[in-house]
Structure formats: structure tokens, C-alpha cells
Coordinates of C-alpha atoms in Angstrom, one line a residue:
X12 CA -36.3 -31.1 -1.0
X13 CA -33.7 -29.6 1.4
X14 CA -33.8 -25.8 1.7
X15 CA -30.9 -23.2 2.4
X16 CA -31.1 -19.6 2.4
X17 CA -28.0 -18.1 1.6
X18 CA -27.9 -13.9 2.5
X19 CA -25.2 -12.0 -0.1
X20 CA -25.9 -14.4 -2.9
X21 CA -25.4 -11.6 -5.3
X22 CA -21.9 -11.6 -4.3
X23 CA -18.4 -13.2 -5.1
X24 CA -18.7 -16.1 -2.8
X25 CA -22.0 -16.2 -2.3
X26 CA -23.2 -16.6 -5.5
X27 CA -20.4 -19.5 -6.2
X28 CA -22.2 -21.6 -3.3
X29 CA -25.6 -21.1 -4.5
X30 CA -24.8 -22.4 -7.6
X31 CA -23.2 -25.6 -5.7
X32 CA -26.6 -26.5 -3.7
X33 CA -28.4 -25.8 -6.8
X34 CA -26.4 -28.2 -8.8
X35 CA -27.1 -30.6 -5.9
X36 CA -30.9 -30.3 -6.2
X37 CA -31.6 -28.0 -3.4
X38 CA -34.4 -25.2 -3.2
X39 CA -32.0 -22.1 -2.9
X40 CA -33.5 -18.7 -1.5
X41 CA -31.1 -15.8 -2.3
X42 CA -30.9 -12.6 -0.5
X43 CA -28.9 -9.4 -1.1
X44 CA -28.9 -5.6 -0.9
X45 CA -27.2 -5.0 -4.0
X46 CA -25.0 -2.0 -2.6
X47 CA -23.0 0.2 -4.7
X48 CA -19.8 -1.0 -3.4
X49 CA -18.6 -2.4 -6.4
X50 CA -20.5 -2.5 -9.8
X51 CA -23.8 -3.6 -9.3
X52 CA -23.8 -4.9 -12.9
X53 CA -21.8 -7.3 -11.9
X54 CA -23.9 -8.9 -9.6
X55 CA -27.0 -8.6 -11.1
X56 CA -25.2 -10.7 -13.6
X57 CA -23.9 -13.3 -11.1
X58 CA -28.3 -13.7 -9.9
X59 CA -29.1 -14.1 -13.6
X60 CA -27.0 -17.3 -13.7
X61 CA -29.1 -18.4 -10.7
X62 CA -32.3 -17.6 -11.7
X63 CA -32.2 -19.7 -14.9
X64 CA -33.0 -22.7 -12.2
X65 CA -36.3 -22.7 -11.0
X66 CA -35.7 -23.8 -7.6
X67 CA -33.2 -20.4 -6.9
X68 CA -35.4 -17.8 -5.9
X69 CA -33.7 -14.1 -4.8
X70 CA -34.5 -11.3 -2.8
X71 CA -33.8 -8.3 -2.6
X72 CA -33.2 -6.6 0.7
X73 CA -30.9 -5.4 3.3
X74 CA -30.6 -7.2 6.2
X75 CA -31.0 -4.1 8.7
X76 CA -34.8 -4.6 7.6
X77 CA -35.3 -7.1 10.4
X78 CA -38.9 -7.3 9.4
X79 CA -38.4 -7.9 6.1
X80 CA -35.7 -10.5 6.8
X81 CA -38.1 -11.8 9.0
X82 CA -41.0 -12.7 7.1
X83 CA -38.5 -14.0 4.5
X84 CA -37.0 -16.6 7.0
X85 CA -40.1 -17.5 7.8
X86 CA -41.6 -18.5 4.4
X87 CA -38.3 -20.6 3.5
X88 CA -38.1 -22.6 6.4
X89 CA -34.2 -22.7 5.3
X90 CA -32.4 -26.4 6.6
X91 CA -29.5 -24.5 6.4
X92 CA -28.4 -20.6 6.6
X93 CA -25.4 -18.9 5.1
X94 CA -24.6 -16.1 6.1
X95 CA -22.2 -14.2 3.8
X96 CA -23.5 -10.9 2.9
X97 CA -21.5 -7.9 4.7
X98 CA -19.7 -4.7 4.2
X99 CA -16.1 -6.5 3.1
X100 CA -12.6 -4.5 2.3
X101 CA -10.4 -3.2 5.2
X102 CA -9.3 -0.1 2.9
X103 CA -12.6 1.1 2.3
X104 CA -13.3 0.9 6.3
X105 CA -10.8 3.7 7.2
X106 CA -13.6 6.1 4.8
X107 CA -17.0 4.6 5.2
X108 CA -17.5 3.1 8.9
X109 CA -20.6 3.3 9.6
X110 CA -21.5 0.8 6.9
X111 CA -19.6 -1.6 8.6
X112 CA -21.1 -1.2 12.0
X113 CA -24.4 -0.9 10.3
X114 CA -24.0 -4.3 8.0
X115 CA -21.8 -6.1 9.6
X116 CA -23.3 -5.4 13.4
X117 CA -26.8 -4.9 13.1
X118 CA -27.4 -7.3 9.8
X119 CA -25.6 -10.3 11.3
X120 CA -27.7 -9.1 14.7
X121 CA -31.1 -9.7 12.4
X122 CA -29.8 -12.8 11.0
X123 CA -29.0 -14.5 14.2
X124 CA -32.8 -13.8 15.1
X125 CA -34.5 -15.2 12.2
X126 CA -32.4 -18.1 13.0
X127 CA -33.4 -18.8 16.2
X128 CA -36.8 -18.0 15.8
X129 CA -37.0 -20.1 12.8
X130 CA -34.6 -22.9 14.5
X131 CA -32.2 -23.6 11.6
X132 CA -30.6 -26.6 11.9
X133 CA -27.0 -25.3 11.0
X134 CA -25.9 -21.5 10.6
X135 CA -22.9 -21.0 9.0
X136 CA -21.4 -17.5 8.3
X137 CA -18.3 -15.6 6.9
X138 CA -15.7 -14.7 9.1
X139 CA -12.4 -13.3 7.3
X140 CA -8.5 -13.9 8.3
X141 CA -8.7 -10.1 9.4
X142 CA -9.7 -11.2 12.8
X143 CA -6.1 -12.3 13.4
X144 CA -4.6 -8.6 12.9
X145 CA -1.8 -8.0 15.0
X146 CA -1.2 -11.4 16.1
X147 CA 2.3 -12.6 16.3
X148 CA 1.9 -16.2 15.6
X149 CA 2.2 -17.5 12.2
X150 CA 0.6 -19.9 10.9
X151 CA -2.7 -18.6 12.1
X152 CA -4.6 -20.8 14.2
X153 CA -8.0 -21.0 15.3
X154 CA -7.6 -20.3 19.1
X155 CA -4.8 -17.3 18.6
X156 CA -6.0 -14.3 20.0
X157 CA -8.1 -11.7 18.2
X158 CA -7.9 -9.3 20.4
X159 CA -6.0 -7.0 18.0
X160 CA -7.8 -5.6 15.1
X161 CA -5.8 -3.4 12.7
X162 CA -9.4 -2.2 10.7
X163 CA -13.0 -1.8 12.0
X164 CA -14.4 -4.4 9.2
X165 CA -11.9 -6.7 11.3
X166 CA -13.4 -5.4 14.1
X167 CA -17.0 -6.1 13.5
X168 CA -15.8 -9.1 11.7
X169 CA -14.7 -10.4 15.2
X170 CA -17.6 -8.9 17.2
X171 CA -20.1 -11.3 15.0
X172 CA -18.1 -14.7 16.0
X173 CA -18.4 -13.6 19.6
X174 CA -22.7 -12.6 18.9
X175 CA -23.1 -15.9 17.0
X176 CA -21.4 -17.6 19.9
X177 CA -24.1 -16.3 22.6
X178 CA -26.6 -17.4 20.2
X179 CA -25.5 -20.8 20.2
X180 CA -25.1 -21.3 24.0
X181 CA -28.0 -19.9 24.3
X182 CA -30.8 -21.2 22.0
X183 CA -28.6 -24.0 21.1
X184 CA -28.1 -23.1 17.4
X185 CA -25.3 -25.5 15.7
X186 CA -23.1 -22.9 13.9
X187 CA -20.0 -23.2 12.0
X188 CA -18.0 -19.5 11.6
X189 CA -15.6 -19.7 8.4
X190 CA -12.1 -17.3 8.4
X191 CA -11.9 -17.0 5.0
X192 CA -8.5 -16.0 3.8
X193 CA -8.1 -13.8 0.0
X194 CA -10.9 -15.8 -1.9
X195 CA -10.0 -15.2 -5.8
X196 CA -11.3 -16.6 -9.1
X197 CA -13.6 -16.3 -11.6
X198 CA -16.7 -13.8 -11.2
X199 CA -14.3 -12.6 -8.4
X200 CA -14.4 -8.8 -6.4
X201 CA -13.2 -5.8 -8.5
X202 CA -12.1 -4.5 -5.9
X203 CA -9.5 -7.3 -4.9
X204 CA -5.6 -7.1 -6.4
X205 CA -6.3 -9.9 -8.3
X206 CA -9.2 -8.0 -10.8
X207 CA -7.8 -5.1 -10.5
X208 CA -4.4 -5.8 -11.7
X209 CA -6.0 -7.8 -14.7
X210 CA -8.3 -4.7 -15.6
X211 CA -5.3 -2.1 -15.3
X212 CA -2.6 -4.1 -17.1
X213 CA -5.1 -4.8 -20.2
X214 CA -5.4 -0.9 -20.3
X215 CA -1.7 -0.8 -20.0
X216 CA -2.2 1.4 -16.6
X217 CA 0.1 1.2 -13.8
X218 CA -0.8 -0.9 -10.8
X219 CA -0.6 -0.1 -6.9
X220 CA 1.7 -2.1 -5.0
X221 CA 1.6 -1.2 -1.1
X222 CA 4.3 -1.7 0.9
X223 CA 6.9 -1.9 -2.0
X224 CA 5.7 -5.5 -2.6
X225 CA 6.5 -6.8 0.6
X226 CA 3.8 -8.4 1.3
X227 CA 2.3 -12.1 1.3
X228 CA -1.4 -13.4 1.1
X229 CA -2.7 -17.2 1.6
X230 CA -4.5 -16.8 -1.5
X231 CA -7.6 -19.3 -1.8
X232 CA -9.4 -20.4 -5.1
X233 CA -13.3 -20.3 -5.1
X234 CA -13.7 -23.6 -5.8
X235 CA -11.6 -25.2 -2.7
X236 CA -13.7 -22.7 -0.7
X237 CA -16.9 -23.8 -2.3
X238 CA -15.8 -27.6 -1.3
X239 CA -14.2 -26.9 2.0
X240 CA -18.1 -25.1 3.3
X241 CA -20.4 -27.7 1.4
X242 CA -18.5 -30.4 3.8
X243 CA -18.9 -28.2 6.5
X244 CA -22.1 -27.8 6.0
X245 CA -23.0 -31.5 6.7
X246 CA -20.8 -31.5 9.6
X247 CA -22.8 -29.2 12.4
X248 CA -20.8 -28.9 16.1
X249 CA -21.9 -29.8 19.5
X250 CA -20.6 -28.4 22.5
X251 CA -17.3 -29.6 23.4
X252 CA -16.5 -31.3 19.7
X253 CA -13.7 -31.5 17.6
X254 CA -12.7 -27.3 17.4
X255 CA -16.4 -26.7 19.5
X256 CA -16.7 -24.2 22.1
X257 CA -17.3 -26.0 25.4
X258 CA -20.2 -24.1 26.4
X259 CA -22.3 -24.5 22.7
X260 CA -22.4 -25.8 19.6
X261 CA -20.1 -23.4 17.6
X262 CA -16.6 -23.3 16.2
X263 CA -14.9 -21.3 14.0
X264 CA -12.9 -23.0 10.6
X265 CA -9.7 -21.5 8.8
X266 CA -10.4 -22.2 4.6
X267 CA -7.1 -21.1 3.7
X268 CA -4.3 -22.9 0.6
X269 CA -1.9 -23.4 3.6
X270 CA 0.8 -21.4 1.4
X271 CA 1.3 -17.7 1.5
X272 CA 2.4 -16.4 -1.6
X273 CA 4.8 -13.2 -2.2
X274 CA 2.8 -10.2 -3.8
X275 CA 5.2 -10.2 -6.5
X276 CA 5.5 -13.3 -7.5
X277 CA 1.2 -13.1 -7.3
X278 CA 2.2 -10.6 -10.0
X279 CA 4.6 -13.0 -11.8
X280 CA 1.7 -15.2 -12.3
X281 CA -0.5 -12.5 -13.8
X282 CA 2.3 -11.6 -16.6
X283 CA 2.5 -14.8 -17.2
X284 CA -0.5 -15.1 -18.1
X285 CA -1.4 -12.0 -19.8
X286 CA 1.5 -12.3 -21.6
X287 CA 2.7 -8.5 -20.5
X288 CA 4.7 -7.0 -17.3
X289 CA 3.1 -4.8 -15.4
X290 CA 3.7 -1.2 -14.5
X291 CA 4.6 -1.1 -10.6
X292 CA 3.6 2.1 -8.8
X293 CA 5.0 1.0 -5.4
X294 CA 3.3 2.6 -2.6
X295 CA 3.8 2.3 1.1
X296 CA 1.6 0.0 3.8
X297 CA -2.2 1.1 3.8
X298 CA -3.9 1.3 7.4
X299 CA -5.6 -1.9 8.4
X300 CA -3.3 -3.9 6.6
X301 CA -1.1 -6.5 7.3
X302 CA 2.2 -8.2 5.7
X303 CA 1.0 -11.8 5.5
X304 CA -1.3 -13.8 6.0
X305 CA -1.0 -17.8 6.4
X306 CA -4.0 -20.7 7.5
X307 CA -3.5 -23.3 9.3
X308 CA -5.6 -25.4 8.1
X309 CA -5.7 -28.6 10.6
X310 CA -9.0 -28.4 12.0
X311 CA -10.7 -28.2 8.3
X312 CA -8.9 -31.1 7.4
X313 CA -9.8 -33.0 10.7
X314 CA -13.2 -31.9 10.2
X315 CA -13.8 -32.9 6.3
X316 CA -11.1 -35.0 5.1
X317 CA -9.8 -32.3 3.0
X318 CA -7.4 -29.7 1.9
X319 CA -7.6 -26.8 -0.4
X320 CA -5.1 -27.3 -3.1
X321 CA -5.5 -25.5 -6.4
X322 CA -2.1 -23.8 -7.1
X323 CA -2.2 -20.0 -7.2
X324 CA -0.9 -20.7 -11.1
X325 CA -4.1 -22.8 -12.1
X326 CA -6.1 -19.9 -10.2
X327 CA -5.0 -17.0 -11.6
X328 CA -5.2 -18.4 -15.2
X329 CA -8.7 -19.4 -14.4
X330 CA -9.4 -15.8 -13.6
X331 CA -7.8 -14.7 -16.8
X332 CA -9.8 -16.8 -19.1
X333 CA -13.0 -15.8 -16.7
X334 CA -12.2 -11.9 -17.3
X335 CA -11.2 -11.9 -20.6
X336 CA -14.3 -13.8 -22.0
X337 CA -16.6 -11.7 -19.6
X338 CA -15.4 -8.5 -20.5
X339 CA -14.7 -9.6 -24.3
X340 CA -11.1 -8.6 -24.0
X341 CA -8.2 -10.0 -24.9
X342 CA -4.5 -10.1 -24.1
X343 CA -3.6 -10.1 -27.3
X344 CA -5.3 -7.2 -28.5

């Protein structure tokens, strides 16, 4: 039986691939700090769902207990590693820093031990579209600069590509980064736009808008992520490859829709669905943000054979349905 060990499994993403290799019949070993970030509830929810299959096992821990990471690695012998648990949100890097450096930095630091003294066959980790910052070039690609961070989690979110990369040169350690670009869906963040717009325009509260609206996001549907990593996943680099680093077996993937969207017509959808307009409070651009974001997605298509493709309209009333039957709530009402 084929073993993965999959850190942040508590979390949005996270929790959506374990359930994939679990449906597939592998041995799944979760890990996750449960931080107060967001509601904890939440997440212990999203484990429950695992743990009704007796080959998910979870742990809890944070990953800046290298020893405790350690032993763990150890005793699954993981196949495969995915990395996803970190301190996410630009916003909330601007109050709390030092969780980033300390998650972000030192946690992905412990990971990338484990994994070389364990010798996984492929590491894969989360990366985010942040990396790309003040970059002028749109779409994004994969070798644009990242030189230019607008946020610290951006920051530390470009500092692990570069440690994973010295890893792989040198203990030759396959590994696949992922730039994830605004993952939504069901079981989704509260504290993306998406979940909070639903939760505040079912309470008939006004929603923030920042920068008046002008703004545009390559949003991404959970389940063409979930796709676009589970091919990646059979599909480990070697120096010099297809998108590879010259020097080691490593590259770095966009998972994007290949479509910005406007934030108000991302809003459009939502009233559409709920059935209601929203309340606007427009505010102006938050630090660490940027206008738009937009994947291009080549290499993941040259890599797997596929695109993601779910329509932002499909995703957001998939959300919808999600929230209202979670939170027993209903447009209607």
C-alpha cells in the first residue's frame, strides 16, 4: 500500500487531497497544528471526515517540533510528502510576522529534513501566486522574477522555493513546488472573500471591497487543484526536464483557471446565487496586495495533459450549496 504524508491536512486544501489519496486506497498520515487562525471548529470538522477511513491517521503537531516531526516521518515511511501546512493570508502578515517566519521558515526548514533523512521519493509543497508581487508581466509565468515581494508571507513563501531548491541539488530530492492562485470551494478559508461575503450577505452585513473593486483574481476551484497535484504527483522532475532546474530535480508549477475574473463581477456571481445584492463598503488597496492576478498555465498542461476549467459560476454555486448546508442556513430565510 503506497503511503503519503500530507502536513496541514486539517486545512482547506489539505484536507481536499487527503481525501483524494484516500479514495484511491492509499495509507494517508495527516499532520497539523490546528492554530487559531481561523476557527478551529472548522477543521476539526474537515479531520473528522478523514478519520472515518481507517487508513487516514492524523497528528497533531507543529512543524517547528523538529523532533516530533521527526519521529513522525520516520514511522510513516511516506512515498510521497505534501507539504501544505503554513501561516497563509498576506493581510494578516502586516500584524502577526513572526508567525510567518516562524511556520513558514523554520517549519518548511524541518520538513525538508525529515525528507531527506527519510529519502522521499517526491516532495511536493505549496507555493502561492504571491511570489510574483510586483512583477510587471502578465500572464505570470514560471521563470518571471520574484524578486519583488509586496507582503512577508510572499516573502517567506519565496524563500521556501529557493530552500527546497538546495535540498534537491543537494541530496537529490525530486520536488515539485505548486503556485497556487485563490483556491475557493466548498469547506473553503473563512477568511477568503469568497466565505466571507457568503457569511456577511446571509446576515444582511455590508461587505469590504478594497480598492473600489478594481481588482481581479485567477480564481481556482478545489477540485481542478486537487486534479492538477494528484498528476503531478506521479510526474517527479529530474535535473534539466521539462520546467526542471538544471542543477536538481525541482521545478516549480502555476495551478491557476487561466482567467482572471473582475472582483465585482466575483460578486455578481455570489448575488446570483444567494438570490440578494450585496451591501458594498468600498475601501481602498490593502498593503501586500496586488490588482490581479493571472496563471499561465503551459507548463501544468505540458506536464499532465490538463487544464483547470471549472467556471467561476459552477464554483461559487458549489460553495453556496457547501455553506448553506454546513451552516444550516438558507438564502431564503
Amino acid at each position: 500500500m503506497k503511503r503519503v504524508l500530507i502536513t496541514g491536512s486539517a486545512g482547506f486544501i489539505g484536507f481536499h487531497l487527503a481525501k483524494r489519496f484516500l479514495d484511491e486506497g492509499w495509507r494517508v498520515f495527516g499532520v497539523d497544528g490546528f492554530t487559531p487562525y481561523y476557527d478551529v471548529d472548522l477543521k476539526r470538522a474537515r479531520h473528522a471526515l478523514l478519520q472515518a477511513c481507517e487508513r487516514f491517521s492524523g497528528h497533531e503537531l507543529m512543524l517547528e517540533d523538529a523532533d516530533a516531526l521527526m519521529t513522525l516521518t520516520a514511522e510513516a515511511r511516506p512515498d510521497l510528502m505534501l507539504h501544505l501546512a503554513a501561516q497563509a493570508g498576506v493581510r494578516y502578515s502586516v500584524e502577526n510576522p513572526r508567525a510567518y517566519a516562524d511556520a513558514n521558515l523554520v517549519g518548511t526548514f524541518n520538513l525538508l529534513e525529515a525528507a531527506r533523512v527519510v529519502g522521499v521519493g517526491h516532495l511536493l509543497a505549496a507555493s502561492t501566486s504571491s511570489v510574483y508581487g510586483a512583477n510587471p508581466t502578465i500572464p505570470f509565468k514560471e521563470d518571471d522574477r520574484t524578486a519583488f515581494p509586496l507582503s512577508l508571507y510572499a516573502a517567506t513563501k519565496a524563500a521556501t522555493e529557493t530552500m527546497a531548491h538546495s535540498y534537491s541539488h543537494l541530496w537529490n530530492l525530486p520536488t515539485t513546488m505548486f503556485r497556487f492562485f485563490t483556491v475557493y470551494g466548498p469547506w473553503g478559508r473563512p477568511d477568503m472573500a469568497l466565505y466571507k461575503f457568503v457569511r456577511s450577505m446571509l446576515r444582511d452585513e455590508p461587505i469590504e471591497v478594497f480598492n473600489h473593486g478594481r481588482m481581479a483574481r485567477d480564481f481556482t476551484f478545489i477540485d481542478d487543484l486537487v486534479e492538477a497535484v494528484r498528476r503531478l504527483a506521479d510526474a517527479p522532475p529530474i535535473p534539466g526536464g521539462l520546467g526542471a532546474s538544471p542543477a536538481a530535480p525541482w521545478r516549480v508549477v502555476n495551478i491557476g483557471r487561466g482567467e482572471p475574473v473582475g472582483l465585482m463581477d466575483f460578486i455578481g456571481e455570489i448575488e446570483r446565487c444567494l438570490g440578494r445584492k450585496a451591501r458594498l463598503r468600498l475601501l481602498p488597496m490593502q498593503p501586500g496586495d496586488v490588482e490581479r492576478t493571472f496563471a499561465d498555465c503551459a507548463l501544468l498542461a505540458e506536464l499532465t495533459g490538463y487544464r483547470p476549467s471549472t467556471s467561476v459560476k459552477d464554483g461559487v454555486a458549489a460553495f453556496c450549496r457547501w455553506y448553506e448546508s454546513y451552516y444550516g442556513v438558507s438564502a431564503s430565510s
